[in-house]
Coordinates of C-alpha atoms and ligand atoms in Angstrom, one line a residue:
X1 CA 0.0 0.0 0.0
X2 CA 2.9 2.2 -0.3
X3 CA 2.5 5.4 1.5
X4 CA -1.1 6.1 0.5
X5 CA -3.9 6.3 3.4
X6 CA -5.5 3.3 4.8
X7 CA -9.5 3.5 4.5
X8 CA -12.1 1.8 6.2
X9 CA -15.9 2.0 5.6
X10 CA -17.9 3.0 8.8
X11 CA -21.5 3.5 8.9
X12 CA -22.4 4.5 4.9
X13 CA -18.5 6.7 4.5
X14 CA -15.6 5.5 3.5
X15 CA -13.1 7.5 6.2
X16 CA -9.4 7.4 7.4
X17 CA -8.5 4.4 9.3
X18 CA -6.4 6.2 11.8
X19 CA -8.7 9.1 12.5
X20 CA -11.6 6.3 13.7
X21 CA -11.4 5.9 17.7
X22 CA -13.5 5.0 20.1
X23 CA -15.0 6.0 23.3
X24 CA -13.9 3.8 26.1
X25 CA -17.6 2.9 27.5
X26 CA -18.6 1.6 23.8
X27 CA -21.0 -1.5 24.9
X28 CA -19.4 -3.8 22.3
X29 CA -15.7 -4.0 24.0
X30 CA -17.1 -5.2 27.7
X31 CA -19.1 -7.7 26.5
X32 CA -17.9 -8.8 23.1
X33 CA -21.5 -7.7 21.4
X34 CA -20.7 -7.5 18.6
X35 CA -20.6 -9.8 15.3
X36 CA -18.0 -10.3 12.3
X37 CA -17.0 -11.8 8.7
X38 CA -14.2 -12.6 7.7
X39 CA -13.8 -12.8 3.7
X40 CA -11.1 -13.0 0.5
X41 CA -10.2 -11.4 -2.1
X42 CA -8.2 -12.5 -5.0
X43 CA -5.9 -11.5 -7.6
X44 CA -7.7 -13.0 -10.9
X45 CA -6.8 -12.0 -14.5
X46 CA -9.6 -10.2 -14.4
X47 CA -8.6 -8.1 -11.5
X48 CA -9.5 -8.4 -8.2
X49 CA -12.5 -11.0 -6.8
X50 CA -14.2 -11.4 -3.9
X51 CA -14.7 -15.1 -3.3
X52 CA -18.3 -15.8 -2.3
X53 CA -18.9 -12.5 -1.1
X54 CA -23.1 -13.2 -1.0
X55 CA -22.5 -16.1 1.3
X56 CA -20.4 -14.2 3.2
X57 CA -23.0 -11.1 3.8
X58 CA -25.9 -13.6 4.3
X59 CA -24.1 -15.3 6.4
X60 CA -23.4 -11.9 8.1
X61 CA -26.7 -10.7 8.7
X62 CA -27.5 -14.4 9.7
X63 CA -25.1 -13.9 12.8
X64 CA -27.4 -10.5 13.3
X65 CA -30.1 -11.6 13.7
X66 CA -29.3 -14.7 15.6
X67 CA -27.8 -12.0 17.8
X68 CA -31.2 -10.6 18.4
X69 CA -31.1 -7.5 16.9
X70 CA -34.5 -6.3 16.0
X71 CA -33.2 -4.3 13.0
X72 CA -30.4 -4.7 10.3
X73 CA -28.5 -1.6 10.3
X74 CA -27.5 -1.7 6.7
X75 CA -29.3 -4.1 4.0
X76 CA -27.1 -6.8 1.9
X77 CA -27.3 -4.4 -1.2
X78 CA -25.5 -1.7 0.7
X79 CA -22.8 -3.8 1.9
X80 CA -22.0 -5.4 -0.9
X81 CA -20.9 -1.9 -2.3
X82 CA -19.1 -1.5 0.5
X83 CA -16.7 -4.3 0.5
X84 CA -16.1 -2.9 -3.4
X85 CA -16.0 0.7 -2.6
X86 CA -13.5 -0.3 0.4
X87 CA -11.0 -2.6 -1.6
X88 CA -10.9 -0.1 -4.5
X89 CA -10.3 2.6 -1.9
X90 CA -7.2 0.9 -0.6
X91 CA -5.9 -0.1 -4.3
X92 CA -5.9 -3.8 -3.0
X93 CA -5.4 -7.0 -5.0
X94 CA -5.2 -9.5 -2.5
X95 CA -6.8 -9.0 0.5
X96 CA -8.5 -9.9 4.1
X97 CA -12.3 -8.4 4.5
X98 CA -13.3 -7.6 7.8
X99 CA -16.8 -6.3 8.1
X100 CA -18.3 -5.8 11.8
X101 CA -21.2 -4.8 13.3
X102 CA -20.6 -3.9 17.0
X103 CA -22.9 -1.9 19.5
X104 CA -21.3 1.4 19.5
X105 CA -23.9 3.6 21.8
X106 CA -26.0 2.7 24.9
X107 CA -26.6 1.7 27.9
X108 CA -23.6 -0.5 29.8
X109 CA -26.3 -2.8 30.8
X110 CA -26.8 -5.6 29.1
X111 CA -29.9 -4.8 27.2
X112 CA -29.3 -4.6 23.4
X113 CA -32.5 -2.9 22.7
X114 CA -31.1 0.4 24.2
X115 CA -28.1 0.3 22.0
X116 CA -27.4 1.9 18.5
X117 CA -25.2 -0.3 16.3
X118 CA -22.4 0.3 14.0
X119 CA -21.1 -1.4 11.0
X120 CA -17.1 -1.3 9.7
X121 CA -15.7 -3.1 7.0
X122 CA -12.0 -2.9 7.2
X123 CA -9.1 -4.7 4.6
X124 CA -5.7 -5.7 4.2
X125 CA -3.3 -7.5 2.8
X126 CA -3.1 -10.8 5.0
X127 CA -0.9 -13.8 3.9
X128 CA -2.1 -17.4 5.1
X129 CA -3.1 -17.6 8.5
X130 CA -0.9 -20.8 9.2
X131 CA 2.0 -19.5 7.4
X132 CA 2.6 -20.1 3.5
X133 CA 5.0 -23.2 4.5
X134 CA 1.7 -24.6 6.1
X135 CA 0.3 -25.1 2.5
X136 CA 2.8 -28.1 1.8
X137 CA 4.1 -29.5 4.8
X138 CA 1.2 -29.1 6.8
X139 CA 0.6 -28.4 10.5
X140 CA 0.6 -30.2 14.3
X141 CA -2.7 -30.0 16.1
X142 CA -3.4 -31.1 19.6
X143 CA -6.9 -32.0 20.7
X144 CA -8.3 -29.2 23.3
X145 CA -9.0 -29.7 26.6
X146 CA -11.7 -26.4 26.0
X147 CA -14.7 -28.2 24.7
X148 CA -16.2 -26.1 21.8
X149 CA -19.7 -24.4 22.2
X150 CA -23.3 -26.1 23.5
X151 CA -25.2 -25.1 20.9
X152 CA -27.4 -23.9 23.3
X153 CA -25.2 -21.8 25.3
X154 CA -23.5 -19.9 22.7
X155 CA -24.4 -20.0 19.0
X156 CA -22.4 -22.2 16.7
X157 CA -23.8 -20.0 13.9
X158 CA -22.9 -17.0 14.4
X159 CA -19.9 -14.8 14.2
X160 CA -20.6 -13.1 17.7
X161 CA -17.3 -11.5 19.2
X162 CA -18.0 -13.0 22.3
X163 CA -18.2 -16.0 21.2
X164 CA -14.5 -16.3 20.3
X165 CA -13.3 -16.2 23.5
X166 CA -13.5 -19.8 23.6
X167 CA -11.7 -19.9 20.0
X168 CA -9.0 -17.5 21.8
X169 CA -8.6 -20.0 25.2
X170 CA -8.3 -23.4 22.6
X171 CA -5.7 -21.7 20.1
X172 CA -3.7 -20.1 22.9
X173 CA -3.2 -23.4 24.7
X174 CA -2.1 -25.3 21.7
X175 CA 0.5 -22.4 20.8
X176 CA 1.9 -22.3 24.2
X177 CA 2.0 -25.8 23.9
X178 CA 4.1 -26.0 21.1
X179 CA 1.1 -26.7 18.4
X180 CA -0.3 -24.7 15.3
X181 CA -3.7 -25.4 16.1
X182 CA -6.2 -27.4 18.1
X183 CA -9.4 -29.5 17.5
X184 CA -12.3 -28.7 19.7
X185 CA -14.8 -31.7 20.6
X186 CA -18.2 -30.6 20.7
X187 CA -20.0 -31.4 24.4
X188 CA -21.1 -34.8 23.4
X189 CA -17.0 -35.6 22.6
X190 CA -17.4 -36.0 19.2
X191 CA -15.1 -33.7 16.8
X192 CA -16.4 -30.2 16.0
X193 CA -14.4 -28.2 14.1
X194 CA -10.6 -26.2 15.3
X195 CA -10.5 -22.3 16.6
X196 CA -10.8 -21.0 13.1
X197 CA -11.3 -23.8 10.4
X198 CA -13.6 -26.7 9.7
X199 CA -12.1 -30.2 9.5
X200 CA -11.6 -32.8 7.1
X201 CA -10.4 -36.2 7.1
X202 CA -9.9 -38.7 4.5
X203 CA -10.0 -42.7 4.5
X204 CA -9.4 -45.2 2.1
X205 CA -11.0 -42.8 -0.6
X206 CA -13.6 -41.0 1.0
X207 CA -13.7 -37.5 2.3
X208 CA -15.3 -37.3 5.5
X209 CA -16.1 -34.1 7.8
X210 CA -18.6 -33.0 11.1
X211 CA -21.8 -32.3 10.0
X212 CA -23.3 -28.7 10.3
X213 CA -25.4 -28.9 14.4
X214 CA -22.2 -27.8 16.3
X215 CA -20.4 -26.0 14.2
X216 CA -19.7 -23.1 12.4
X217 CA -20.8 -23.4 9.0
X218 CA -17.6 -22.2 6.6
X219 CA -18.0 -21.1 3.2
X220 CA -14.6 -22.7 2.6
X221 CA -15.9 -26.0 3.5
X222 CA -18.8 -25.5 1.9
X223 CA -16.9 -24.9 -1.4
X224 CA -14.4 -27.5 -0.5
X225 CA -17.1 -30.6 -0.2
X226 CA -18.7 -29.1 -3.9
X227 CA -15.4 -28.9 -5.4
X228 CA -14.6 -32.8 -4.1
X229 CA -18.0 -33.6 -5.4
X230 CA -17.6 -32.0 -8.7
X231 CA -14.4 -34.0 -9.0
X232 CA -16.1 -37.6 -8.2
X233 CA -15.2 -37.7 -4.5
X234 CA -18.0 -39.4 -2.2
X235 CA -17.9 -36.7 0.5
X236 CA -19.7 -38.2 4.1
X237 CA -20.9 -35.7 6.6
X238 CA -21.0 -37.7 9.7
X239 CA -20.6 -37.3 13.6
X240 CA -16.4 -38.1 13.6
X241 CA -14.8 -39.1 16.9
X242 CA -11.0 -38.0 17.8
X243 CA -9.6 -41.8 17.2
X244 CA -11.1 -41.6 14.2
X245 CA -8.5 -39.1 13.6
X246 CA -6.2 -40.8 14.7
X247 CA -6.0 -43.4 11.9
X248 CA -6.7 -41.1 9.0
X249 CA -4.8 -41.5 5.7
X250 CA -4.9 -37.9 5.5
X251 CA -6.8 -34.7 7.4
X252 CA -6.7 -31.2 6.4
X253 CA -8.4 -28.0 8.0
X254 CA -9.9 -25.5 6.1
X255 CA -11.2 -21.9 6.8
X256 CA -10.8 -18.0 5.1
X257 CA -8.0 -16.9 6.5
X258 CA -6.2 -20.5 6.7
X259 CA -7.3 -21.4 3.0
X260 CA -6.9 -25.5 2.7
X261 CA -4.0 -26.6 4.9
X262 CA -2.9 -30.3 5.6
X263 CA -2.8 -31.8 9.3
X264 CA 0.7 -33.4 9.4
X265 CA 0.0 -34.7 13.3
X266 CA -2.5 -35.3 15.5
X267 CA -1.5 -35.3 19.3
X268 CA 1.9 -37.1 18.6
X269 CA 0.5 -39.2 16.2
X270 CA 1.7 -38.7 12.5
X271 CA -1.4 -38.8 10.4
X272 CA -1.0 -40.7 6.9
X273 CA 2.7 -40.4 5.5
X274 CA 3.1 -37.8 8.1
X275 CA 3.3 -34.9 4.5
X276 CA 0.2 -33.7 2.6
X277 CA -1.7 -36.8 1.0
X278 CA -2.8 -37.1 -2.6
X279 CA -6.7 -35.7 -2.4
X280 CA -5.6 -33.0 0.2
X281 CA -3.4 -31.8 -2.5
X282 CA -5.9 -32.1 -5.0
X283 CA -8.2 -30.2 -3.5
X284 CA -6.4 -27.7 -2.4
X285 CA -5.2 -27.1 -6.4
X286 CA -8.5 -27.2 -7.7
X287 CA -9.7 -24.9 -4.5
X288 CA -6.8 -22.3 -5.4
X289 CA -7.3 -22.2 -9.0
X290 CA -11.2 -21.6 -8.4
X291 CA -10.2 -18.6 -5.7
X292 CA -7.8 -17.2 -8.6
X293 CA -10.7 -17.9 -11.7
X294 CA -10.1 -21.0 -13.2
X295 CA -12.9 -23.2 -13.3
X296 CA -16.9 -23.6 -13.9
X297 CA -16.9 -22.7 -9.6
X298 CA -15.1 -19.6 -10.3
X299 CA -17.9 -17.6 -12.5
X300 CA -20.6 -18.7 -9.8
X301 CA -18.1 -17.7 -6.4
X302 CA -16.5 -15.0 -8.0
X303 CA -17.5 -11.7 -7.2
X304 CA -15.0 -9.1 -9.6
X305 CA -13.9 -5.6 -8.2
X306 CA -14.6 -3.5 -11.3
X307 CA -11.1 -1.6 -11.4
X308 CA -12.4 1.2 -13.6
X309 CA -14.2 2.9 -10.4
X310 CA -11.3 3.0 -8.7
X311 CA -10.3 6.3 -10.3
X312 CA -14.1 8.0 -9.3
X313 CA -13.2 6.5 -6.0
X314 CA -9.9 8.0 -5.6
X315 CA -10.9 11.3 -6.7
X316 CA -13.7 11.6 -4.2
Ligands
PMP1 N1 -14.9 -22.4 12.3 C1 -14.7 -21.3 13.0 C2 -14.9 -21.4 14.4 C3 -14.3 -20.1 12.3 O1 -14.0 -19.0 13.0 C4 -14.1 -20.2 10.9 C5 -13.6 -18.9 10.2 N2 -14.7 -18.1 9.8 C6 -14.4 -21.3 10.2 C7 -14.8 -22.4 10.9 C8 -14.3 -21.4 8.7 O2 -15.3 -20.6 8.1 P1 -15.1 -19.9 6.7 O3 -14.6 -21.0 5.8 O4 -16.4 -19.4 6.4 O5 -14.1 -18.9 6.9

């Protein structure tokens, strides 16, 4: 980005990262109330695209209104212009899309109904979240000892800050410890999903993964299941326990930021060969030419910046 500003979108203006601040009794930081996205985009040869970007926002005013708010503060239409507007403000290519809502006014009770919300969509240029040498040699996991949300506690399905804390307590203790990441059993034991990425294992053929009731339901392994479908897999969602990890030929997570990385070890065990197996790789080829236009997936999940605004934009 050079020297040139770095602009965010806040509430229907696209204004000057640095000059946005805020007031120390805003309701959102005490209790985490507030709810997120986090989406791609991608260098193409037809400029930049936003992969999935309506299943993002959908998925983004899904999280709303399990939230509870009454009201949507902005519709899909208007953020959707947005996330443009905001990547063609910061000349991006590549980039990480971080859209929040948070309650910004009110009451410090705990009563959302007296607060007024906010909505910010931030980017930036974000390599992979498990570091690019992730991609082929893949990474060491260690089952948690944090069990991931009851579904009826907090909400599996939605993006809410708060939620996250538990994310923040599971990947902390596997870092400390030594691991990349960590798999989080859901409260009946059975696998979930990791801090930030779905999960995937594969035996003798077949791609298996959690199904949707206690998880979080990512776009990436949403698009990763139709892309192994597309190329002939049988793909299984079914409850998975951890053994069952344990003696996978191969297991990969997947997620936004993370993209499709392989799971070298489990725990101390070395899963498959112990390096990225031969459908991991596969998919994560065909899932990176899709994310970069190639392929019949691309023209449905591609979403294309149209560069030519970026000079109105600019001289705004
Ligand atoms: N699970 C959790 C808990 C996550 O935070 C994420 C990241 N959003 C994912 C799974 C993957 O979801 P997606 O592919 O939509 O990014």
């Amino acid at each position: 980005m050079g020297s040139k500003e770095e602009m965010m979108w806040l509430d229907g203006n696209l204004v000057a990262m640095k000059d946005v601040r805020l007031p120390f009794l805003t309701p959102a930081l005490h209790y985490g109330l507030a709810v997120f996205e986090g989406i791609r985009s991608y260098d193409t040869p037809r400029g930049p695209a936003v992969f999935r970007l309506k299943e993002h926002l959908r998925r983004f005013q899904d999280s709303i209104r399990i939230f509870g708010l009454q009201e949507l503060p902005y519709d899909t239409e208007t953020l959707h212009q947005a996330v443009h507007d905001t990547i063609r403000a910061n000349h991006l290519r590549e980039c990480y899309i971080r859209p929040l809502m948070f309650m910004a006014e009110g009451s410090m009770g705990l009563d959302i109904d007296s607060m007024k919300a906010s909505v910010g969509i931030a980017v930036w240029p974000w390599g992979n979240y498990l570091g690019e040498e992730s991609l082929e040699k893949g990474v060491r996991l260690m089952v948690s000892s944090f069990t991931r949300h009851h579904p009826n506690v907090s909400m599996t399905k939605a993006k809410i800050a708060g939620n996250y804390a538990n994310s923040v307590l599971a990947k902390n203790l596997a870092v400390r410890s030594g691991y990349d990441e960590t798999v989080m059993l859901d409260p009946s034991g059975f696998v979930a999903e990791c801090s930030g990425e779905n999960l995937f294992l594969i035996r003798d053929g077949k791609v298996y993964t959690p199904p949707k009731a206690t998880i979080l339901e990512g776009i990436t392994r949403d698009a990763v299941i139709t892309l192994a479908r597309d190329l002939g897999y049988q793909v299984v969602e079914e409850p998975i326990s951890r053994d069952q990890l344990y003696i996978a030929d191969e297991m990969f997570v997947c997620g936004t930021a993370a993209e499709v990385v392989p799971v070298r070890e489990l725990d101390t065990r070395t899963i498959g060969s112990g390096r990225r197996g031969p459908i991991t790789r596969t998919l994560q080829e065909s899932f990176y030419k899709c994310v970069h236009g190639e392929g019949a997936r691309a023209a449905e999940w591609l979403d294309y910046v149209k560069l030519e605004d970026q000079a109105r934009i600019a001289a705004d």
